[in-house]
Each structure stands twice: as structure tokens, then as C-alpha cells.
Amino acid sequence: MNVLVTGGAGYIGSHTCVELLEKGYGVVVVDNLVNSSAKSLERVQQIAGKDLAFYEEDVRNRGAMDAIFEKHDIGCVIHFAGLKAVGQSVSMPLEYYDNNLNSTITLCQSMKEHGVRDIVFSSSATVYSGDNTMPLSEAGSRTGMCTNPYGWTKYMCEQILRDTAFSDKDWSIALLRYFNPIGAHPSGLIGEDPRGIPNNLMPFISQVAIGRRDHLSVFGNDYDTHDGTGVRDYIHVVDLARGHVAAIEYMLGHRGESVFNLGTGTGYSVLDMVKAFERVTGQKIPYEIVDRRPGDLATVYASPDKSAQLLGWKAQYNLEDMCRDTWAWQSKNPMGYDS
Ligand code: NAD
Ligand code: WQD
């Protein structure tokens, strides 16, 4: 079966393309490279030893999407394409709503036109409200009350897809809520390559380690956690990628809407991450405690039980693996794909 992967040149998309190719799926990527490099796809093909098809197009371009569906016999879509920087979404809300909502709507219209009804969507733990108790579960935790436009785009795209599946029982949609993806392919050939100053913790730590930044700012040490710093559910990106393959396999036998958390169920603090990275890589990470970052929660982690039961999927990599593979990528590619 051929899988259309939107945003396939990006961080999670590229790792998922590797897993798909290695499982024998044909892969067609559409990406406008707004936040990625086509080099990632060359490396994907190198790792897998197989070719994929790539179109440098915007998913909002209906004509381009129709042409791709006409050219390839697509069985299923994984929709990664989107803008994802929380802070940027606050200053550029219209760009975020335009890109993330219109890409989803255009994609679904084109899918409908071409008889493709299976879609896996990159959602986020950010759709859960901030007032839940942990762990977050698909059925038991509240969603909504998002704190930024990025989060709302994920919430709204979930609703658009849910309504689409409700309107036509032939659709199968899997809403995958990712927790905190980190790490890289163990080969060190592909990984996360943020443009500008990294927003997220792990890319920041690894850029300090390689000497691109002089220290890490730790956003608050007065949270109600074991060491006062924020706790999150970090998941190895290869485990996350395999969750998508499991979702595709699940969808073959199920119609309608399904929602799955992709997390490990274990939380680590910012300082746990710093210490683990130092221990595994031998690199010192100087840090300074600064004020809390607005909008941050003390603790966020998943219940991974539903994914284990229904997808037969469970994260395999541990924190040491995540740190080792992050460093393999960063040290082999100090300036990312521009190295
Ligand atoms: P990424 O920026 O590396 O990948 C997104 C890709 O989509 C990029 O290659 C970008 O060029 C492409 N893209 C964006 N808009 C496009 C458009 N209109 N047309 C075509 N291509 C377009 O981000 P990522 O970390 O790989 O995230 C993938 C998806 O997962 C995103 O939807 C993101 O919101 C979601 N997500 C990410 C995280 C995370 O922490 N990385 C967590 C939860 C959810
Ligand atoms: C993790 C912890 C920070 C950077 C975000 C998005 C979420 C999802 C994943 C897409 C927190 C602390 C961070 C730094 C720090 N993305 N930190 N210094 O905030 O859990 O989630 O990425 O869907 O929507 O909100 O991840 O990596 O930014 O932060 O101390 O320089 O590290 O305060 O406790 P977060 P993160």
C-alpha cells in the first residue's frame, strides 16, 4: 500500500518515512519545506535502502494535491504538515490558523474526491485542558481551553476530522496525541533541526552541548514537582514513528474516529533531562534558573494504556537511548542538515 505523508521532510515525518519503507509501504511525501530540508529525505532513502516519491508543494494547493492523488494509488494519508511553534503562533495567529486548518481541509477535500478515506493526524497533548489530573487519558481527560493558537489549531483540526468521519461512515481517522518527542534515528543521519533558537528543551540542551549556545535557561524551579522543575513525558521519535505504523494497521480493520495518546507514561523533570544527557554523553550542560515560561504546566504525562491495548504499541526506548541518539545526530551534524 502507498502512504501519502504530508510534512514528511520534517522531524517526525522523516522518521516515520523510514519505518514505513522498512515495513514495505510505498511512500509519497508532500512538503513545502517551510520548516525542513529535502536532505532529510535523501537520508531517509539511504537508511531504508529504498526510494520514495517527493513533491515540493503546499498542502493548501488543491490542484497540486489532486494531481498527486491522480498520479499515485494512495491507500492512506498521514498528515504531519503544519506549523508547530507555540510562541510564534501567539504572534502570528492568522498564519497558524490558515496553514494548519486550511491544509487539513484541502487535504480531506482532495482525499474525498479521490476515494481515499483513511487519515492519521498529528495531534498533540496540548489539546488536553490544563486542569486535568495526571495521567492524561483519551476518554477520561478534558480537552479544550487551549492556551495558544497552535493548540487551538490542533483542537479544531481534530473536530474537523471527527465531523468528517461522522458524516460518512467510510472514513477512518486516527487522532494521535503526541507527548514530547525527542531523540533521533540511531544512525545519526536524521534528527531534529530547528531553525533559529530552539523552543523545546532537548534541542536546546543538545545545542548547548555542541557549543552553539552557552547555557540552558531552566524555566522555573518552584513547581510542585520532585525538584521544582517542569515534568514531561518524553518519547523517542522512533517509538513515535512506529506508533503511526501501528495506527495504519489498526485502521485497516476499523472505521470511524479513534484517538490515541503516544507517550511513555513516565515523566522526567528538566533537571532529570540535563543530568541524564550529561551522564550518557559526557558533555557538561551549564544552566541557569530563570522565571517560569508563561503557559507552562508543572507536570504532564500520558496514560499509554489505550494505545497498548488497541494498537499493540508501547514505547521501547528509554531515557538513555533518547539522550544517546540525540547526541549521535547533533555531534555528527553540528549545524543540522546544513553541516
Ligand atoms: P516539523 O516542522 O519538523 O515538520 C512539519 C513539516 O510540515 C515540515 O517539514 C514543514 O516544512 C511541513 N509543512 C508545514 N506546513 C506545510 C504546508 N502547508 N504544506 C506542506 N508542508 C508543510 O515538525 P514535527 O515536529 O515533525 O511535527 C510534525 C507534526 O506533529 C506537526 O503537525 C506538529 O504540530 C505535530 N506535533 C509535533 C510535536 C513536537 O513536539 N515535535 C508534538 C505534538 C504534535
Ligand atoms: C519541556 C520542559 C519547559 C525549554 C511543547 C508544546 C507542545 C508540544 C511539545 C507540539 C518544560 C522546560 C524548555 C528551555 C526549559 N508540541 N524548558 N528551558 O512545553 O512540554 O511542549 O512541545 O505539539 O504543544 O507546548 O515542551 O520542550 O518546550 O518544554 O526549562 O529552554 O522544559 O518549561 O517544563 P512542552 P518543551
PDB file of C-alpha atoms in Angstrom, residues 138-139 258-261 303-312:
ATOM      1  CA  GLU A 138      -8.176   9.757  25.837  1.00  0.00           C
ATOM      2  CA  ALA A 139     -11.612   9.132  27.363  1.00  0.00           C
ATOM      3  CA  SER A 258     -10.138   6.782  17.146  1.00  0.00           C
ATOM      4  CA  VAL A 259      -7.923   8.777  19.497  1.00  0.00           C
ATOM      5  CA  PHE A 260      -4.621   7.552  20.885  1.00  0.00           C
ATOM      6  CA  ASN A 261      -2.012   9.019  23.198  1.00  0.00           C
ATOM      7  CA  SER A 303      -1.709   7.161  30.054  1.00  0.00           C
ATOM      8  CA  PRO A 304      -0.391   4.911  27.258  1.00  0.00           C
ATOM      9  CA  ASP A 305      -2.835   2.095  28.158  1.00  0.00           C
ATOM     10  CA  LYS A 306      -5.296   2.515  25.283  1.00  0.00           C
ATOM     11  CA  SER A 307      -2.520   2.512  22.681  1.00  0.00           C
ATOM     12  CA  ALA A 308      -1.045  -0.614  24.270  1.00  0.00           C
ATOM     13  CA  GLN A 309      -4.408  -2.403  24.304  1.00  0.00           C
ATOM     14  CA  LEU A 310      -5.779  -1.446  20.885  1.00  0.00           C
ATOM     15  CA  LEU A 311      -2.695  -0.673  18.801  1.00  0.00           C
ATOM     16  CA  GLY A 312      -0.445  -3.245  20.457  1.00  0.00           C
TER      17      GLY A 312
END
